[in-house]
PDB file of C-alpha atoms and ligand atoms in Angstrom:
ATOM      1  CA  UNK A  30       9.079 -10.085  -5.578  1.00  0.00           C
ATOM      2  CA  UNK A  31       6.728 -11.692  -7.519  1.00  0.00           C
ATOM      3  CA  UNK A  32       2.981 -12.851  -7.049  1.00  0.00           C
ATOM      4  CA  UNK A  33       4.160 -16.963  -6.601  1.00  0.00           C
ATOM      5  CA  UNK A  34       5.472 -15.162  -3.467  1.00  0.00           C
ATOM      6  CA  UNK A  35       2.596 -14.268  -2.758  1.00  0.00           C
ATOM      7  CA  UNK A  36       0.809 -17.734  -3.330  1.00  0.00           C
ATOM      8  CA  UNK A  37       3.678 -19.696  -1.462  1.00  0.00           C
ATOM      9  CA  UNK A  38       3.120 -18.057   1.776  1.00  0.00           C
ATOM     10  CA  UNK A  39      -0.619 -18.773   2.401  1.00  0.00           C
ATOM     11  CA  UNK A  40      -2.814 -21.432   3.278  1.00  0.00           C
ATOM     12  CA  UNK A  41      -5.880 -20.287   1.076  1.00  0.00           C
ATOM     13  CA  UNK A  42      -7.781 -22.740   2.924  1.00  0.00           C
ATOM     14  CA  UNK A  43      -6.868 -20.947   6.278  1.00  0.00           C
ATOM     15  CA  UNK A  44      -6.561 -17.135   5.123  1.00  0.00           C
ATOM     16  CA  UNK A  45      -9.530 -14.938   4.372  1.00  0.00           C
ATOM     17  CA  UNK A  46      -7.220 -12.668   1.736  1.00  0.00           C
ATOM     18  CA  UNK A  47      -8.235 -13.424  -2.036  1.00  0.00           C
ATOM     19  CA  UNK A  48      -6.458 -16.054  -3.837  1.00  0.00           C
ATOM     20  CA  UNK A  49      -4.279 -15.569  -6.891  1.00  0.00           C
ATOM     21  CA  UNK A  50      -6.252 -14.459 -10.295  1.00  0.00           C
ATOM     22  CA  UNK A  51      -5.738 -16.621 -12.654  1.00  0.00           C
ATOM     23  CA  UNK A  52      -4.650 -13.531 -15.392  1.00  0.00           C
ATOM     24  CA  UNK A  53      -7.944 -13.467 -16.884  1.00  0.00           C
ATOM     25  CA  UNK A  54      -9.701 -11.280 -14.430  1.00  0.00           C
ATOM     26  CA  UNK A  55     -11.488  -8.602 -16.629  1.00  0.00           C
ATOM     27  CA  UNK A  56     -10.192  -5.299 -17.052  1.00  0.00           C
ATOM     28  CA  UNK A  57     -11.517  -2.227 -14.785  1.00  0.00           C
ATOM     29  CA  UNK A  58     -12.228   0.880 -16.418  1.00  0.00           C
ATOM     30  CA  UNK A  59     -10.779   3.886 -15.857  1.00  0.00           C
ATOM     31  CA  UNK A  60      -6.834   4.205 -14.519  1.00  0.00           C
ATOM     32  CA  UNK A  61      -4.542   2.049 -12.213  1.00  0.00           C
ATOM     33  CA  UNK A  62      -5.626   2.291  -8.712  1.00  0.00           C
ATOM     34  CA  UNK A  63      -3.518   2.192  -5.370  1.00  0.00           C
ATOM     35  CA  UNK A  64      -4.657   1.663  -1.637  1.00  0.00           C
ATOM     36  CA  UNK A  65      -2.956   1.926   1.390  1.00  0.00           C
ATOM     37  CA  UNK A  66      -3.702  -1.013   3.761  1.00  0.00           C
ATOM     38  CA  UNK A  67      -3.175  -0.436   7.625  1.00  0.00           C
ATOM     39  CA  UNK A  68      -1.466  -3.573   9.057  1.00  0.00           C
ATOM     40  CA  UNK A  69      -0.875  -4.450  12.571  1.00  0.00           C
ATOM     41  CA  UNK A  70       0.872  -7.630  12.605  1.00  0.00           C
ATOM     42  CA  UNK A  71       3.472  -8.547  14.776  1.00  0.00           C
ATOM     43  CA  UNK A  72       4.876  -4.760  14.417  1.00  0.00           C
ATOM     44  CA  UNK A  73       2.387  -2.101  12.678  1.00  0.00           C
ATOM     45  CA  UNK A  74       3.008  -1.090   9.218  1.00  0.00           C
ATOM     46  CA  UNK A  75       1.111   0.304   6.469  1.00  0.00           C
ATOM     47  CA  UNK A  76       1.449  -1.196   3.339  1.00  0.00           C
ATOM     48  CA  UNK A  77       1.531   0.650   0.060  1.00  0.00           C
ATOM     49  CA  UNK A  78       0.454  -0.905  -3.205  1.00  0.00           C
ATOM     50  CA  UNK A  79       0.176   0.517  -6.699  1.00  0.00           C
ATOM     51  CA  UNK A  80      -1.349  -0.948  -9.429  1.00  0.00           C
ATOM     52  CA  UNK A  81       1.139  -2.000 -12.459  1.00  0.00           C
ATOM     53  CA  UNK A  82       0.618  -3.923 -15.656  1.00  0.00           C
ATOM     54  CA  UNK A  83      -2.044  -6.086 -13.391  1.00  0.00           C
ATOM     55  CA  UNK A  84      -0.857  -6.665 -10.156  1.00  0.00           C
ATOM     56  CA  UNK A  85      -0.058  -4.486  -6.797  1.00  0.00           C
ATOM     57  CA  UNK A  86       3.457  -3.364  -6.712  1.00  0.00           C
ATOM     58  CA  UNK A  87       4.124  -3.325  -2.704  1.00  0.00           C
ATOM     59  CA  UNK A  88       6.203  -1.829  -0.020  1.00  0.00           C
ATOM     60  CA  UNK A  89       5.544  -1.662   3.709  1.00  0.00           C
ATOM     61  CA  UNK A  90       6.579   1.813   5.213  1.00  0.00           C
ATOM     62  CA  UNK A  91       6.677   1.629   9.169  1.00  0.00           C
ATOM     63  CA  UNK A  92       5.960   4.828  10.170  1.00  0.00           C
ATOM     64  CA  UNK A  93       3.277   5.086   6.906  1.00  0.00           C
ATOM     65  CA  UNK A  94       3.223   7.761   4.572  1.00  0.00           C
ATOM     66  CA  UNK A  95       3.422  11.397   5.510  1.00  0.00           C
ATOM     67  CA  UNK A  96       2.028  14.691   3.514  1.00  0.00           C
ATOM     68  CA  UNK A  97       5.245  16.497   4.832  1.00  0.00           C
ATOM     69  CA  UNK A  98       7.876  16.570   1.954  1.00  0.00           C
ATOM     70  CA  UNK A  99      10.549  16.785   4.266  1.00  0.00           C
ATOM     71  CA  UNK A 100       9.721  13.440   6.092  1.00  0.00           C
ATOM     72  CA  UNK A 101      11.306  10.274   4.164  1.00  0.00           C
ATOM     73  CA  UNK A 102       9.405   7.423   4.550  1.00  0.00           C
ATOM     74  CA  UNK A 103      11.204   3.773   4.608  1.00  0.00           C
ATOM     75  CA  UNK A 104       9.394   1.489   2.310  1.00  0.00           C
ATOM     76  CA  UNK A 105      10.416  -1.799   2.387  1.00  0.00           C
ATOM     77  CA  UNK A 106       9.578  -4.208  -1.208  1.00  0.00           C
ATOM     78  CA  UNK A 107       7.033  -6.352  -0.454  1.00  0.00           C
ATOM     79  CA  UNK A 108       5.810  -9.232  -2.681  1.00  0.00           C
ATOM     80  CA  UNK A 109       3.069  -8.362  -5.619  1.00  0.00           C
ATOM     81  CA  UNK A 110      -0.002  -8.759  -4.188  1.00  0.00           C
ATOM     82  CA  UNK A 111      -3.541  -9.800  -6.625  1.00  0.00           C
ATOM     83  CA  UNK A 112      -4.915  -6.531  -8.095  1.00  0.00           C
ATOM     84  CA  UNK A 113      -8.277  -7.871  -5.852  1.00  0.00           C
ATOM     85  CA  UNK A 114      -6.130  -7.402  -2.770  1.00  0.00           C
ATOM     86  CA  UNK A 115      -6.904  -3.641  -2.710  1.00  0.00           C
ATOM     87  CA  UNK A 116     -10.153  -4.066  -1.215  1.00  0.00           C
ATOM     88  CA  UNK A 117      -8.896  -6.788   1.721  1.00  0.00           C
ATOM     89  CA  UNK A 118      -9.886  -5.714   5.081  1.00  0.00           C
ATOM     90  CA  UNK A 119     -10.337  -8.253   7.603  1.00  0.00           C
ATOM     91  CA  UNK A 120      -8.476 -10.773  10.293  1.00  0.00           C
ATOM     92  CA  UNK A 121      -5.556 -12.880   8.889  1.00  0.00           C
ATOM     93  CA  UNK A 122      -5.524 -15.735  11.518  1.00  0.00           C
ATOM     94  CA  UNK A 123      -2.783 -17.127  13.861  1.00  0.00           C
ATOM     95  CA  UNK A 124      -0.318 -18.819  12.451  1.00  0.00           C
ATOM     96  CA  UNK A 125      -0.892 -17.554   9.173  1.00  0.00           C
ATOM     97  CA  UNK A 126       1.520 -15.075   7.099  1.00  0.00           C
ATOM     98  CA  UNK A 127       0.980 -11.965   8.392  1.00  0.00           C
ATOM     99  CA  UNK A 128      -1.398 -13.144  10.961  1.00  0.00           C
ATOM    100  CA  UNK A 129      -3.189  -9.492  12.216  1.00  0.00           C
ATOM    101  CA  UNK A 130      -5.597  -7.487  11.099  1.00  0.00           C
ATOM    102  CA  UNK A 131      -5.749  -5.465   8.099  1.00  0.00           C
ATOM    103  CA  UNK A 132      -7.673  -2.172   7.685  1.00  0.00           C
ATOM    104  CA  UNK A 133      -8.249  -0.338   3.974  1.00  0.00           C
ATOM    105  CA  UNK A 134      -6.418   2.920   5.026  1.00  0.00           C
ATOM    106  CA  UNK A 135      -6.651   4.791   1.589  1.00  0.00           C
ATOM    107  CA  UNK A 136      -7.489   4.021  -1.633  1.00  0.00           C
ATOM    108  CA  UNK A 137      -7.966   5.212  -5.104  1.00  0.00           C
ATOM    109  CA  UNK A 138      -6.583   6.403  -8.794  1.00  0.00           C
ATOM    110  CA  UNK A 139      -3.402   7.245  -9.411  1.00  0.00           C
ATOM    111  CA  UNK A 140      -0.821   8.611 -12.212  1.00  0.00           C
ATOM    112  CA  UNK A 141       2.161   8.030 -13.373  1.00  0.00           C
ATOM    113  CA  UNK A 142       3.588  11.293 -14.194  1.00  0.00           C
ATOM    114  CA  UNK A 143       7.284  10.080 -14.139  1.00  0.00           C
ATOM    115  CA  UNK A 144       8.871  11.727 -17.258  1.00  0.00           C
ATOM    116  CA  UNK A 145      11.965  11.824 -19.170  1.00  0.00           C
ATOM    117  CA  UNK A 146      12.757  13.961 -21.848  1.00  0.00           C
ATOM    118  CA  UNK A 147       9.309  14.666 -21.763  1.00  0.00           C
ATOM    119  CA  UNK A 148       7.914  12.035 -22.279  1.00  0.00           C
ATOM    120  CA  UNK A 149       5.781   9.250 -19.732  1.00  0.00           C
ATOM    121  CA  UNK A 150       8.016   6.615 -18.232  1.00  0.00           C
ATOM    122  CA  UNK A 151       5.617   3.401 -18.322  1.00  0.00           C
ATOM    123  CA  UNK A 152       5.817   2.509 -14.448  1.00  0.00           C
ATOM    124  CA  UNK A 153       7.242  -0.794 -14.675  1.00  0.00           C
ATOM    125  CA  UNK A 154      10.612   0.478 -16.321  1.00  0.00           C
ATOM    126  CA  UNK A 155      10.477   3.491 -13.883  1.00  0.00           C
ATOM    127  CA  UNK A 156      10.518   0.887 -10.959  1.00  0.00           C
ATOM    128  CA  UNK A 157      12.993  -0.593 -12.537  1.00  0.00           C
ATOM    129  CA  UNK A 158      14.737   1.948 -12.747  1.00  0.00           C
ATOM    130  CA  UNK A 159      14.674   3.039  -9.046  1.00  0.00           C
ATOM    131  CA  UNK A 160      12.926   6.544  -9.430  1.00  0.00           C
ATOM    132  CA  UNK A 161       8.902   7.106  -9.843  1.00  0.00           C
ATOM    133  CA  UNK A 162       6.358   9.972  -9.686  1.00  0.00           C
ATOM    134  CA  UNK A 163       3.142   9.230  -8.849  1.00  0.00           C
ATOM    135  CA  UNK A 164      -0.322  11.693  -8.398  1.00  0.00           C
ATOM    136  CA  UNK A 165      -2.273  10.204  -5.514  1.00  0.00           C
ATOM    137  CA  UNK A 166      -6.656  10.770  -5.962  1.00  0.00           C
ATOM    138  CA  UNK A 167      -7.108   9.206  -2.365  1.00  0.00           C
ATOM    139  CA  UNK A 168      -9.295  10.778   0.149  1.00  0.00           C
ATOM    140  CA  UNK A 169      -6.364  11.062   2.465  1.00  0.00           C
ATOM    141  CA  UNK A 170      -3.685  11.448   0.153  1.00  0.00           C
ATOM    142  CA  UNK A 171      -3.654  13.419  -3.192  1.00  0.00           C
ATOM    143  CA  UNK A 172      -0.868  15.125  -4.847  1.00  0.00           C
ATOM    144  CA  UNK A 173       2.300  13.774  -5.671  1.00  0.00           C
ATOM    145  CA  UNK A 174       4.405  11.395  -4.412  1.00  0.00           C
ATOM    146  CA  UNK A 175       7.646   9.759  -4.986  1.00  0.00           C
ATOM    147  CA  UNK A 176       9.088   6.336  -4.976  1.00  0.00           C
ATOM    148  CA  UNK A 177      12.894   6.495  -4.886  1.00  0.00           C
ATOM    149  CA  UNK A 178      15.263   3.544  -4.635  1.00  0.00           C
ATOM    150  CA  UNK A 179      18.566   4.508  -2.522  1.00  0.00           C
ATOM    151  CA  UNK A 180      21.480   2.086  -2.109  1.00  0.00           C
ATOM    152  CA  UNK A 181      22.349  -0.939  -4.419  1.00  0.00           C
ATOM    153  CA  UNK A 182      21.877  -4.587  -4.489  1.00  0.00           C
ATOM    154  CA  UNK A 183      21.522  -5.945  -0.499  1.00  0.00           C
ATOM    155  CA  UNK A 184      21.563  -2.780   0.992  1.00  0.00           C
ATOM    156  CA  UNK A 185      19.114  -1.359  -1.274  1.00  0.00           C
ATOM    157  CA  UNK A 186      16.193   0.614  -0.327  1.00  0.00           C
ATOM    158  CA  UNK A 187      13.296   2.744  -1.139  1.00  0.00           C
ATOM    159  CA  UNK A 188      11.694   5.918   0.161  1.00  0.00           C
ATOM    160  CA  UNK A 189       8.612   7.366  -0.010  1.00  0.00           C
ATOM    161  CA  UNK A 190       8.173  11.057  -0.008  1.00  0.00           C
ATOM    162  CA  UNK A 191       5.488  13.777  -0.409  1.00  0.00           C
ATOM    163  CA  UNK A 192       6.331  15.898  -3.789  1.00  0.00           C
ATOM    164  CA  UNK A 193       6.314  19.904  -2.599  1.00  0.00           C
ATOM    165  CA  UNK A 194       3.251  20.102  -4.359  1.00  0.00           C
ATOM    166  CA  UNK A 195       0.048  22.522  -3.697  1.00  0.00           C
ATOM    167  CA  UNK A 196      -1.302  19.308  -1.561  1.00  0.00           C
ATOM    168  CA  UNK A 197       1.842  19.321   0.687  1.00  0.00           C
ATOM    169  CA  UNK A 198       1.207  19.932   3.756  1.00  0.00           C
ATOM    170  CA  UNK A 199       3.399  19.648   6.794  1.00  0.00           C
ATOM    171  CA  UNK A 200       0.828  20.324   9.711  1.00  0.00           C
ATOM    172  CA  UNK A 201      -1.189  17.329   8.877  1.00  0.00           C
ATOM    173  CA  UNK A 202      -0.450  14.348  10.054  1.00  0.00           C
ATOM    174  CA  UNK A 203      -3.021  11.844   8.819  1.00  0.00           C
ATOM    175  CA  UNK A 204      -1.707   8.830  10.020  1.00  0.00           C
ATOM    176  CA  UNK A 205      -2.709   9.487  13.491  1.00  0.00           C
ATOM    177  CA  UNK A 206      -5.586  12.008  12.981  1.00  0.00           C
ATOM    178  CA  UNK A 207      -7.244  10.029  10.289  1.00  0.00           C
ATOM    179  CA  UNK A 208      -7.112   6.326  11.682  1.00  0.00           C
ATOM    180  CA  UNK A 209     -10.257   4.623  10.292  1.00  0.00           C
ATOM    181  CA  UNK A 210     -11.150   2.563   7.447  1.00  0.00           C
ATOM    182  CA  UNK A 211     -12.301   4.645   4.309  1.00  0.00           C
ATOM    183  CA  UNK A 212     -14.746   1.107   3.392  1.00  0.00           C
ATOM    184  CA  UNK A 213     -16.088   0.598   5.997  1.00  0.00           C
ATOM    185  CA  UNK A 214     -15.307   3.743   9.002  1.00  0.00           C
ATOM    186  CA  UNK A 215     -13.738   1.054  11.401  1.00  0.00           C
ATOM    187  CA  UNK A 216     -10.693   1.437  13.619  1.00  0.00           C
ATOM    188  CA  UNK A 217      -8.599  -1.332  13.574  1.00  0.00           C
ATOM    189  CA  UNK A 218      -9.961  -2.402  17.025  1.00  0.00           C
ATOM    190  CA  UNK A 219     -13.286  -2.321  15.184  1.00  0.00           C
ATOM    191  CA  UNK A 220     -12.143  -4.748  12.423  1.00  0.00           C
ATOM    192  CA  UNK A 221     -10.496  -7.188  15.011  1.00  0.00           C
ATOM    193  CA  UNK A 222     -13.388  -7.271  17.641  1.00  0.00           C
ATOM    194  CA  UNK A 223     -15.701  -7.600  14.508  1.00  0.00           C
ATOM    195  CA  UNK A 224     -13.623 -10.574  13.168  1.00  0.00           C
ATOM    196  CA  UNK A 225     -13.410 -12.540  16.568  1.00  0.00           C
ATOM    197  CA  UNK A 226     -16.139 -15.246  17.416  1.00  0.00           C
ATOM    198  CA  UNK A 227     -14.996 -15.333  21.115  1.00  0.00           C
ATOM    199  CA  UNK A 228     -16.668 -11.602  21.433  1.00  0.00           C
ATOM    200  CA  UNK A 229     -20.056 -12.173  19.563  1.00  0.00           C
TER     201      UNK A 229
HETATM  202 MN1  LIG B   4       1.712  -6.094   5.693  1.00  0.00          MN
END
């Protein structure tokens, strides 16, 4: 889904969450970054974004991502989201897409070490193509993970899974032992009490 998706469904006016770039954002040094953005909306999710070719590529996985390589994770395609969207915590108000709050779960560089004969995939043509390995440098996550598309056409859909890598590691569960923001420390309680004028 594509980033006028992403501009159709807000009220920029209404929504704290950055607006559209207009493509001439200047470039960041260093590589592509991801960030994993707690969610609870009208059902908790986490949602998963990697940067590609200058937007966030984006899934939301329900039960969030796991450092177990035996647990497959349901990630559902989201719309791109602006490459500024990685560092969006905050309250998205009622009545507004994906009214909730919105918590900067993980975050940092990643690479695409999806290969073929050897050689680097470029990440848009291994999305494409249904099947990508990524190396996570979050302060939750690292190691590899990957992105595999099961199922065609409607019934299509994509899992995310640890890689059993040196950073696998099926006794942690950091989705429920590491809850807080790694910007600013806050639980998503925090964030909403923080956000809502009726508790100042
Ligand atoms: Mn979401």
């Amino acid at each position: 889904m594509s980033a006028k998706d992403y501009e159709s469904r807000r009220d920029f006016s209404r929504t704290p969450e950055p607006e559209p770039d207009d493509g001439n954002a200047p470039g960041r040094s260093g590589g592509p970054i991801f960030v994993i953005q707690k969610h609870q909306a009208s059902t908790l999710h986490y949602d998963f974004r990697i940067e590609v070719d200058g937007a966030l590529k984006s899934w939301a996985v329900p039960k969030g991502p796991s450092t177990d390589p035996r647990e497959k994770r349901l990630a559902l395609p989201t719309e791109d989201h602006p490459v500024a969207y990685a560092d969006f915590e905050g309250v998205i108000p009622e009545g507004e897409y994906g009214a909730g709050t919105v918590l900067v779960w993980d975050t940092g560089a990643y690479d695409n070490i999806t290969e073929k004969d050897g050689e680097t995939v470029p990440m848009a043509d291994a999305l494409a193509q249904g099947h990508a390995l990524i190396r996570l440098h979050g302060r939750k996550l690292t190691g590899g993970y990957a992105l595999q598309r099961t199922g065609k056409g409607e019934s299509a859909r994509w899992l995310l899974v640890k890689m059993d890598d040196d950073e696998a590691d099926a006794r942690r569960n950091p989705v429920s032992t590491e809850p807080k923001s790694v910007l600013s420390g806050r639980t998503i309680e925090e964030i909403a009490r923080d956000q809502d004028p009726d508790e100042d």
